[in-house]
């Protein structure tokens, strides 16, 4: 696969390029002229407000817009590559005309851009900047009719319309009585209408007219034909660049993201979720990188803060609940699927944001007041997930909460989640205190999520007893039993394993491992873990391919070859891990079984078919 992409912005111009870029795939992005496919529109900003904004800020907005557009225009991978984050990594070279090429071609500026964006989206970036033939002005992007703010803006807050940013705006306006500017990125008309509605609500609830927020909506859109990838990992770069430019208009040296710390750190749901699959939009390292870049751009110290760094999403919901504003939670939207959004069902019920929202609203006991089930196209709690990737998402979400809940000290937490170390050096508390607080944050989140699920399970005990709750629903997947007893309470490599070859294998759904006779096998992905569990539940008995398809994949749309391949991969992994007493028998046509053997035979007839 050719994952090298040459992104030429605002007109093709032949430059001397390194040899490795010969044969790279070409993407042309234009913000001007008849070939324009990237549009930037800024609303409610007046020409007078941008008079003192340096031209380099225009460069910043345009660079961020091109990076964001290219991120969506260049495909990473498909659902089939759910497990393999490294396959998602792209290598991109941007050639962008700017007003100040001397600044942008500086080694320290390029290095800051590369490091920041490389960590943000887990791609490889190169930049080459050339002079603009005709200098661009920021006021060219203004929509006429802007009125400006009523009063002096004290803070600039990034406003998406989700629960966290809305709660942050409430805190700024109502609790702290500050005049703020809300900077919003509008990706679709549905998002725009929702953000306008919430901004109007904040205005109505402001203590005084002068404290009504100044809303600055910005649209950065590309041609529909360019849409190839919807992960939008670099959206926060565009968001931050717009916010920093607005802050510069008011002579401010700070912007604020309000994002709960669990989403900000965003540890991967499993060891197999790597790279671009693990979003890092407000990770402390990213926010530190934003601050470093903007300080260089504006030649003055600039900060990018997250006041909710040490709050869980449940904590954020409880802030509104305690302030008697619980019903406002229902007006926010967390769903990632904006295109399928409707007034009746603003949430899809399938994406990770919907699953997380449903769980934390249960934890805050706001499931009907702040998060009614009618707002979901598919209610995650009871909907029977038929797609393997949906089931995998839910299993991993609950599995992560269970894994963290079993940890009792920061050292074990750091050993089990080495990705957390990327945040330690960027936290103002320092590595030691930061590690302690991070462990406390995730422990609190896990306890809250599991307590909310436990309460919901108790409330639906009759449905569970009568078998009316689907096994593949959020609650059904949460209460499934383990084979061979409870999962390990430590890192897989340190787990207490089965010591006798005659005992049942212990399958840990949370860590995707199988233990037997003193050996641990770390399975490659969730599907293979489910296949192993199905075979272990019917130990010694043959299980048909059709039954494996139903129980492990949750649907009848899986090809026969996919089942055979999964079993073959499982057999190989068991062998390589040294689990010599576990034998997968494929001698019965169209069926497999898992056997326990006192001694390992070398018999080709037992090979997986």
Coordinates of C-alpha atoms in Angstrom, one line a residue, residues 53-579:
X53 CA -4.1 40.7 14.0
X54 CA -0.7 40.0 12.4
X55 CA -0.6 38.4 9.0
X56 CA 1.1 35.3 10.5
X57 CA -2.2 34.5 12.2
X58 CA -3.8 34.2 8.7
X59 CA -1.0 31.8 7.9
X60 CA -1.8 29.8 11.0
X61 CA -5.5 29.5 10.1
X62 CA -4.8 28.5 6.5
X63 CA -2.2 25.9 7.5
X64 CA -4.6 24.4 10.1
X65 CA -7.4 24.4 7.5
X66 CA -5.3 22.5 4.9
X67 CA -4.1 20.0 7.4
X68 CA -7.6 19.3 8.6
X69 CA -8.9 19.0 5.0
X70 CA -6.1 16.6 4.0
X71 CA -6.8 14.5 7.2
X72 CA -10.3 13.9 6.0
X73 CA -9.4 13.5 2.3
X74 CA -6.8 10.8 2.7
X75 CA -8.1 7.4 3.7
X76 CA -6.5 5.5 6.5
X77 CA -8.2 2.1 6.5
X78 CA -11.4 0.3 6.9
X79 CA -13.3 -1.4 9.7
X80 CA -11.5 -4.7 8.9
X81 CA -8.3 -3.0 10.2
X82 CA -10.0 -2.2 13.6
X83 CA -7.2 -4.0 15.4
X84 CA -4.2 -2.7 13.6
X85 CA -3.6 1.0 14.3
X86 CA -0.2 0.9 12.7
X87 CA -1.8 0.3 9.3
X88 CA -3.6 3.6 9.7
X89 CA -0.4 5.7 9.7
X90 CA 0.0 8.0 6.7
X91 CA 3.0 9.9 5.5
X92 CA 2.1 13.4 4.2
X93 CA 4.2 16.2 2.7
X94 CA 2.5 19.6 2.6
X95 CA 3.6 22.4 0.2
X96 CA 1.8 25.6 1.4
X97 CA 2.1 29.2 0.3
X98 CA 2.4 31.6 3.3
X99 CA 3.0 35.3 3.9
X100 CA 6.0 34.6 6.1
X101 CA 7.9 31.6 4.7
X102 CA 11.1 32.6 6.6
X103 CA 9.3 32.0 9.9
X104 CA 7.5 28.9 8.9
X105 CA 10.6 27.3 7.4
X106 CA 12.6 27.7 10.6
X107 CA 13.8 24.4 12.0
X108 CA 12.3 24.9 15.4
X109 CA 8.9 25.9 13.9
X110 CA 8.8 22.9 11.6
X111 CA 9.9 20.6 14.3
X112 CA 7.2 21.8 16.6
X113 CA 4.6 21.3 13.9
X114 CA 5.8 17.8 13.0
X115 CA 6.0 16.7 16.7
X116 CA 2.6 18.2 17.6
X117 CA 0.7 16.8 14.6
X118 CA 2.6 13.5 14.6
X119 CA 1.4 12.7 18.1
X120 CA -2.0 14.1 17.5
X121 CA -2.9 12.0 14.5
X122 CA -0.1 9.4 14.6
X123 CA 0.9 10.3 11.1
X124 CA 4.3 11.4 9.6
X125 CA 4.4 15.0 8.4
X126 CA 6.7 17.1 6.3
X127 CA 6.2 20.8 5.5
X128 CA 7.7 23.1 2.9
X129 CA 6.5 26.7 2.8
X130 CA 6.8 29.1 -0.2
X131 CA 5.9 32.8 -0.6
X132 CA 2.3 33.7 -1.5
X133 CA 2.1 35.5 -4.9
X134 CA -0.6 37.7 -3.5
X135 CA -0.8 38.1 0.3
X136 CA -4.0 36.8 1.9
X137 CA -5.9 38.8 4.4
X138 CA -7.9 37.4 7.3
X139 CA -10.9 39.7 6.6
X140 CA -11.3 37.9 3.3
X141 CA -12.8 35.0 5.3
X142 CA -15.3 37.2 7.3
X143 CA -19.0 36.9 6.6
X144 CA -20.5 40.3 6.2
X145 CA -22.8 41.6 8.9
X146 CA -20.6 40.8 12.0
X147 CA -21.5 42.8 15.0
X148 CA -18.7 42.1 17.5
X149 CA -19.0 41.6 21.2
X150 CA -21.0 43.6 23.7
X151 CA -18.3 44.4 26.2
X152 CA -14.8 43.2 26.9
X153 CA -14.0 39.6 26.4
X154 CA -12.1 38.0 29.3
X155 CA -11.7 34.4 28.1
X156 CA -11.8 32.4 24.9
X157 CA -13.5 29.0 25.3
X158 CA -13.6 26.3 22.6
X159 CA -17.2 25.3 22.2
X160 CA -18.3 22.1 20.5
X161 CA -21.8 21.8 21.9
X162 CA -20.9 18.6 23.8
X163 CA -21.5 18.1 27.5
X164 CA -18.0 19.1 28.7
X165 CA -17.7 22.3 26.7
X166 CA -21.2 23.3 27.6
X167 CA -20.6 22.7 31.3
X168 CA -17.4 24.7 31.0
X169 CA -19.3 27.7 29.5
X170 CA -21.9 27.5 32.3
X171 CA -19.1 27.6 34.8
X172 CA -17.4 30.6 33.1
X173 CA -20.6 32.7 32.6
X174 CA -22.9 31.8 35.5
X175 CA -20.6 30.7 38.3
X176 CA -17.5 32.9 37.6
X177 CA -19.5 35.7 35.9
X178 CA -17.0 36.2 33.1
X179 CA -17.5 37.6 29.6
X180 CA -16.4 34.9 27.2
X181 CA -16.1 34.3 23.5
X182 CA -17.2 30.9 22.4
X183 CA -15.3 29.7 19.3
X184 CA -17.1 26.9 17.4
X185 CA -16.1 24.9 14.4
X186 CA -19.2 24.0 12.3
X187 CA -18.7 20.8 10.3
X188 CA -22.3 20.5 9.1
X189 CA -25.6 22.6 9.2
X190 CA -26.9 20.2 11.9
X191 CA -23.9 21.0 14.2
X192 CA -24.4 24.7 13.5
X193 CA -28.0 24.7 14.5
X194 CA -27.2 22.8 17.7
X195 CA -24.4 25.1 18.7
X196 CA -26.5 28.2 18.0
X197 CA -29.3 26.8 20.2
X198 CA -26.9 26.2 23.2
X199 CA -25.3 29.6 22.8
X200 CA -28.7 31.2 22.8
X201 CA -29.6 29.2 26.0
X202 CA -26.4 30.4 27.7
X203 CA -27.3 34.0 26.7
X204 CA -30.8 33.7 28.2
X205 CA -29.4 32.3 31.4
X206 CA -26.6 34.9 31.8
X207 CA -26.7 36.9 35.1
X208 CA -26.7 40.2 33.1
X209 CA -27.0 41.1 29.4
X210 CA -23.3 42.2 29.4
X211 CA -22.3 38.6 30.3
X212 CA -24.0 37.0 27.3
X213 CA -21.4 35.0 25.5
X214 CA -19.9 36.3 22.2
X215 CA -20.3 33.4 19.8
X216 CA -17.8 33.1 16.9
X217 CA -18.8 30.2 14.6
X218 CA -16.2 29.2 12.0
X219 CA -16.8 26.9 9.0
X220 CA -13.9 25.1 7.3
X221 CA -15.3 22.8 4.7
X222 CA -13.9 20.9 1.8
X223 CA -15.5 19.5 -1.4
X224 CA -17.8 16.5 -0.7
X225 CA -15.8 14.4 -3.2
X226 CA -12.7 14.8 -1.0
X227 CA -14.2 13.0 2.0
X228 CA -12.4 9.8 2.5
X229 CA -11.8 9.5 6.2
X230 CA -14.1 10.7 9.1
X231 CA -11.8 10.3 12.1
X232 CA -10.9 14.0 12.2
X233 CA -7.9 13.5 14.4
X234 CA -6.5 17.0 13.5
X235 CA -9.8 18.8 14.1
X236 CA -8.5 20.1 17.5
X237 CA -5.5 21.7 15.7
X238 CA -7.9 23.7 13.5
X239 CA -10.1 24.4 16.6
X240 CA -7.1 25.6 18.6
X241 CA -5.7 27.7 15.8
X242 CA -9.1 29.5 15.3
X243 CA -9.4 30.0 19.1
X244 CA -5.8 31.4 19.4
X245 CA -6.5 33.8 16.5
X246 CA -9.7 35.1 18.2
X247 CA -7.8 35.4 21.5
X248 CA -5.2 37.5 19.7
X249 CA -8.0 39.9 18.5
X250 CA -8.8 40.6 22.2
X251 CA -5.2 40.8 23.2
X252 CA -5.5 37.6 25.3
X253 CA -2.7 35.0 25.7
X254 CA -4.8 32.0 26.6
X255 CA -7.6 29.7 25.3
X256 CA -9.5 27.0 27.2
X257 CA -10.6 23.6 26.1
X258 CA -13.1 22.0 28.6
X259 CA -12.7 18.2 28.3
X260 CA -12.9 15.6 31.0
X261 CA -9.5 14.0 31.8
X262 CA -10.5 10.5 30.9
X263 CA -11.2 11.5 27.3
X264 CA -8.2 13.9 27.3
X265 CA -5.7 11.1 28.2
X266 CA -7.8 8.5 26.3
X267 CA -5.9 5.3 27.2
X268 CA -6.5 2.7 24.5
X269 CA -9.4 0.4 25.2
X270 CA -7.1 -2.6 24.6
X271 CA -3.4 -3.2 23.9
X272 CA -4.4 -3.8 20.3
X273 CA -5.9 -0.3 19.7
X274 CA -2.9 1.7 18.5
X275 CA -2.1 4.7 16.5
X276 CA -4.7 6.8 14.9
X277 CA -7.5 4.7 16.4
X278 CA -6.7 6.2 19.8
X279 CA -7.7 9.9 19.6
X280 CA -5.6 12.4 21.3
X281 CA -7.4 15.7 20.6
X282 CA -6.9 17.3 24.0
X283 CA -4.1 15.1 25.4
X284 CA -1.8 17.1 27.7
X285 CA 1.1 16.6 25.3
X286 CA -1.1 18.0 22.5
X287 CA -2.2 21.1 24.5
X288 CA 1.4 21.7 25.5
X289 CA 2.4 21.5 21.8
X290 CA -0.4 24.0 20.9
X291 CA 1.0 26.4 23.5
X292 CA 4.5 26.0 22.3
X293 CA 3.5 26.6 18.6
X294 CA 1.3 29.6 19.4
X295 CA 4.0 31.2 21.6
X296 CA 6.3 31.0 18.6
X297 CA 3.7 32.3 16.2
X298 CA 2.7 35.3 18.3
X299 CA 6.1 35.9 19.8
X300 CA 4.8 35.9 23.3
X301 CA 3.9 33.3 26.0
X302 CA 0.6 31.6 25.1
X303 CA -1.2 29.0 27.2
X304 CA -3.8 26.3 26.2
X305 CA -5.6 25.1 29.3
X306 CA -8.0 22.3 30.2
X307 CA -9.7 23.2 33.5
X308 CA -11.4 19.7 33.5
X309 CA -8.2 17.8 33.3
X310 CA -8.8 16.0 36.6
X311 CA -12.6 15.5 36.3
X312 CA -14.3 12.5 34.9
X313 CA -17.3 12.9 32.6
X314 CA -19.5 11.8 35.5
X315 CA -18.0 14.6 37.6
X316 CA -18.9 17.0 34.9
X317 CA -22.5 15.8 34.7
X318 CA -22.8 16.0 38.5
X319 CA -21.7 19.7 38.4
X320 CA -24.8 20.5 36.4
X321 CA -26.9 18.2 38.6
X322 CA -25.8 19.7 41.8
X323 CA -26.5 23.2 40.4
X324 CA -30.0 22.1 39.6
X325 CA -29.3 22.2 35.9
X326 CA -29.6 18.5 35.2
X327 CA -32.2 19.0 32.4
X328 CA -29.5 21.0 30.5
X329 CA -27.5 17.8 30.0
X330 CA -30.2 16.5 27.7
X331 CA -29.7 19.5 25.4
X332 CA -26.0 18.6 24.7
X333 CA -24.9 16.1 22.0
X334 CA -22.0 13.8 22.2
X335 CA -22.5 11.6 19.1
X336 CA -19.7 11.4 16.6
X337 CA -22.1 10.6 13.7
X338 CA -23.3 14.1 12.7
X339 CA -24.6 13.1 9.3
X340 CA -27.2 10.6 10.6
X341 CA -28.3 12.9 13.4
X342 CA -31.9 13.9 13.7
X343 CA -34.0 16.1 16.0
X344 CA -35.8 13.0 17.4
X345 CA -32.6 10.9 17.7
X346 CA -29.5 13.2 18.2
X347 CA -27.5 10.1 19.3
X348 CA -26.8 7.0 17.2
X349 CA -26.2 4.7 20.1
X350 CA -23.3 2.8 18.3
X351 CA -20.3 5.1 18.4
X352 CA -17.8 5.3 21.3
X353 CA -19.1 8.7 22.4
X354 CA -22.7 7.4 22.7
X355 CA -21.6 4.3 24.7
X356 CA -19.5 6.5 27.0
X357 CA -22.3 9.1 27.5
X358 CA -24.9 6.4 28.3
X359 CA -22.6 4.9 30.9
X360 CA -21.7 8.1 32.6
X361 CA -25.3 9.3 32.7
X362 CA -26.1 6.1 34.5
X363 CA -23.3 6.8 36.9
X364 CA -24.6 10.3 37.6
X365 CA -28.2 8.9 37.9
X366 CA -29.3 11.2 35.1
X367 CA -30.3 8.5 32.7
X368 CA -33.8 9.8 32.2
X369 CA -33.6 13.4 33.2
X370 CA -30.3 14.2 31.5
X371 CA -30.1 11.4 28.9
X372 CA -33.5 9.9 28.0
X373 CA -33.4 6.7 26.0
X374 CA -35.7 8.3 23.4
X375 CA -32.8 10.4 22.3
X376 CA -31.0 7.4 20.9
X377 CA -31.7 5.8 17.6
X378 CA -30.5 2.6 19.3
X379 CA -30.4 2.5 23.1
X380 CA -27.0 1.1 23.9
X381 CA -28.2 -0.5 27.2
X382 CA -30.6 -2.9 25.6
X383 CA -29.9 -2.9 21.8
X384 CA -28.6 -6.2 20.5
X385 CA -25.4 -5.3 18.7
X386 CA -25.2 -7.3 15.5
X387 CA -21.9 -5.9 14.1
X388 CA -18.7 -7.4 15.4
X389 CA -17.0 -3.9 15.7
X390 CA -19.9 -2.6 17.8
X391 CA -19.7 -5.6 20.2
X392 CA -16.0 -5.2 20.4
X393 CA -16.3 -1.6 21.4
X394 CA -18.7 -2.3 24.2
X395 CA -16.7 -5.3 25.5
X396 CA -13.5 -3.2 25.6
X397 CA -15.2 -0.2 27.2
X398 CA -16.5 -2.4 30.1
X399 CA -13.3 -4.4 30.1
X400 CA -11.1 -1.3 30.6
X401 CA -13.3 -0.2 33.6
X402 CA -12.9 -3.7 35.1
X403 CA -9.1 -3.8 34.6
X404 CA -8.6 -0.4 36.2
X405 CA -10.9 -1.2 39.1
X406 CA -8.7 -4.1 40.1
X407 CA -5.6 -2.0 40.3
X408 CA -4.7 -0.7 43.8
X409 CA -1.6 1.5 43.2
X410 CA -0.1 3.9 40.7
X411 CA 2.9 1.8 39.9
X412 CA 0.8 -1.1 38.7
X413 CA -1.4 1.3 36.8
X414 CA 1.6 2.8 35.0
X415 CA 3.0 -0.7 34.2
X416 CA -0.3 -1.9 32.8
X417 CA -0.8 1.3 30.8
X418 CA 2.6 2.5 29.5
X419 CA 0.8 5.0 27.2
X420 CA 0.0 7.1 30.3
X421 CA 3.7 8.0 30.6
X422 CA 3.2 10.3 27.5
X423 CA 1.1 12.6 29.8
X424 CA 3.3 12.6 32.9
X425 CA 6.0 15.0 31.6
X426 CA 3.4 17.5 30.3
X427 CA 1.4 17.8 33.5
X428 CA 2.1 20.9 35.7
X429 CA 2.1 18.7 38.8
X430 CA 5.2 16.9 37.6
X431 CA 5.7 13.1 36.8
X432 CA 5.3 11.8 40.3
X433 CA 2.2 13.8 41.4
X434 CA 0.8 13.5 37.9
X435 CA 1.0 9.7 38.0
X436 CA -0.8 9.7 41.3
X437 CA -3.6 12.0 40.1
X438 CA -3.9 10.1 36.8
X439 CA -4.4 6.8 38.7
X440 CA -7.0 8.5 40.9
X441 CA -8.8 9.9 37.9
X442 CA -9.1 6.5 36.1
X443 CA -9.9 4.7 39.3
X444 CA -12.8 7.1 40.1
X445 CA -14.1 6.8 36.5
X446 CA -14.0 3.0 36.6
X447 CA -15.9 2.9 39.9
X448 CA -18.5 5.3 38.6
X449 CA -19.1 3.4 35.4
X450 CA -19.3 0.0 37.1
X451 CA -21.6 1.4 39.8
X452 CA -23.9 2.9 37.2
X453 CA -24.0 -0.4 35.2
X454 CA -24.7 -2.3 38.5
X455 CA -27.6 -0.1 39.3
X456 CA -29.1 -0.5 35.8
X457 CA -28.7 -4.3 36.0
X458 CA -30.5 -4.4 39.4
X459 CA -33.3 -2.3 37.9
X460 CA -33.7 -4.7 35.0
X461 CA -33.3 -7.9 37.0
X462 CA -36.7 -9.2 35.9
X463 CA -35.8 -8.8 32.2
X464 CA -32.5 -10.6 32.9
X465 CA -34.1 -13.5 34.7
X466 CA -36.8 -13.9 32.1
X467 CA -34.2 -13.9 29.3
X468 CA -35.6 -10.8 27.7
X469 CA -32.3 -8.9 27.8
X470 CA -30.1 -9.5 24.7
X471 CA -26.8 -11.1 25.3
X472 CA -25.1 -8.8 22.9
X473 CA -26.5 -5.6 24.4
X474 CA -24.4 -3.2 26.6
X475 CA -25.9 -4.7 29.8
X476 CA -25.8 -8.2 28.4
X477 CA -22.1 -8.0 27.5
X478 CA -21.4 -6.4 30.9
X479 CA -22.8 -9.4 32.9
X480 CA -21.4 -12.2 30.8
X481 CA -19.5 -14.8 32.9
X482 CA -15.9 -15.7 32.6
X483 CA -14.7 -19.2 31.8
X484 CA -12.6 -20.8 34.5
X485 CA -13.3 -18.2 37.2
X486 CA -12.6 -14.4 37.5
X487 CA -10.1 -12.6 35.4
X488 CA -6.6 -11.9 36.5
X489 CA -6.1 -8.9 38.8
X490 CA -2.6 -8.0 37.5
X491 CA -0.8 -7.5 34.2
X492 CA -1.1 -10.5 31.9
X493 CA 2.6 -11.4 32.1
X494 CA 2.2 -11.5 35.9
X495 CA -1.2 -13.2 36.0
X496 CA -1.8 -16.2 38.2
X497 CA -2.3 -19.0 35.8
X498 CA -3.8 -22.5 36.0
X499 CA -1.2 -24.9 37.3
X500 CA -2.7 -28.2 36.4
X501 CA -3.2 -29.5 32.9
X502 CA -6.5 -31.1 33.9
X503 CA -8.0 -27.8 35.0
X504 CA -10.1 -25.6 32.8
X505 CA -8.4 -22.8 30.9
X506 CA -8.9 -19.3 32.4
X507 CA -10.0 -16.8 29.8
X508 CA -9.6 -13.1 30.7
X509 CA -12.1 -11.1 28.5
X510 CA -10.6 -7.8 29.7
X511 CA -7.0 -8.5 28.8
X512 CA -7.7 -10.9 25.9
X513 CA -5.6 -13.6 27.4
X514 CA -6.0 -17.4 28.0
X515 CA -4.0 -19.1 30.8
X516 CA -3.4 -22.8 31.3
X517 CA -0.9 -24.9 33.1
X518 CA 1.4 -22.0 34.0
X519 CA 1.4 -20.4 30.6
X520 CA -0.2 -17.2 29.3
X521 CA -1.3 -16.6 25.7
X522 CA -2.0 -13.0 24.8
X523 CA -4.6 -13.2 22.0
X524 CA -4.3 -10.9 19.0
X525 CA -7.8 -9.5 19.0
X526 CA -11.2 -9.7 20.5
X527 CA -12.7 -12.0 17.9
X528 CA -10.1 -14.7 18.6
X529 CA -10.8 -14.3 22.3
X530 CA -14.5 -14.9 21.7
X531 CA -13.8 -17.9 19.5
X532 CA -11.6 -19.4 22.3
X533 CA -14.3 -18.7 24.8
X534 CA -17.0 -20.4 22.7
X535 CA -14.8 -23.5 22.3
X536 CA -13.9 -23.6 26.0
X537 CA -17.6 -23.3 27.0
X538 CA -18.2 -26.5 25.0
X539 CA -15.0 -28.1 26.1
X540 CA -14.7 -31.6 24.4
X541 CA -17.7 -31.1 22.2
X542 CA -17.7 -30.1 18.6
X543 CA -19.0 -26.6 17.7
X544 CA -20.1 -26.0 14.2
X545 CA -18.7 -23.1 12.1
X546 CA -22.3 -21.7 12.0
X547 CA -22.5 -21.7 15.8
X548 CA -19.1 -20.0 16.1
X549 CA -20.3 -17.4 13.6
X550 CA -23.4 -16.7 15.7
X551 CA -21.7 -16.7 19.1
X552 CA -18.4 -15.0 18.3
X553 CA -19.4 -12.6 15.5
X554 CA -23.0 -12.1 16.6
X555 CA -24.3 -12.3 13.0
X556 CA -24.7 -14.5 10.0
X557 CA -22.9 -12.2 7.6
X558 CA -19.4 -13.5 8.4
X559 CA -17.8 -15.6 5.7
X560 CA -16.9 -19.2 6.3
X561 CA -13.3 -18.4 5.5
X562 CA -13.1 -15.7 8.2
X563 CA -14.2 -18.3 10.8
X564 CA -11.7 -20.8 9.6
X565 CA -8.9 -18.2 9.6
X566 CA -9.7 -17.0 13.1
X567 CA -9.6 -20.6 14.4
X568 CA -6.3 -21.2 12.6
X569 CA -4.8 -18.0 14.0
X570 CA -6.0 -19.1 17.5
X571 CA -4.4 -22.5 17.2
X572 CA -1.1 -21.0 16.1
X573 CA -1.0 -18.5 18.9
X574 CA -1.7 -21.2 21.5
X575 CA 1.1 -23.3 20.1
X576 CA 3.6 -20.3 20.0
X577 CA 2.7 -19.4 23.6
X578 CA 3.5 -22.9 24.8
X579 CA 0.0 -23.9 25.9

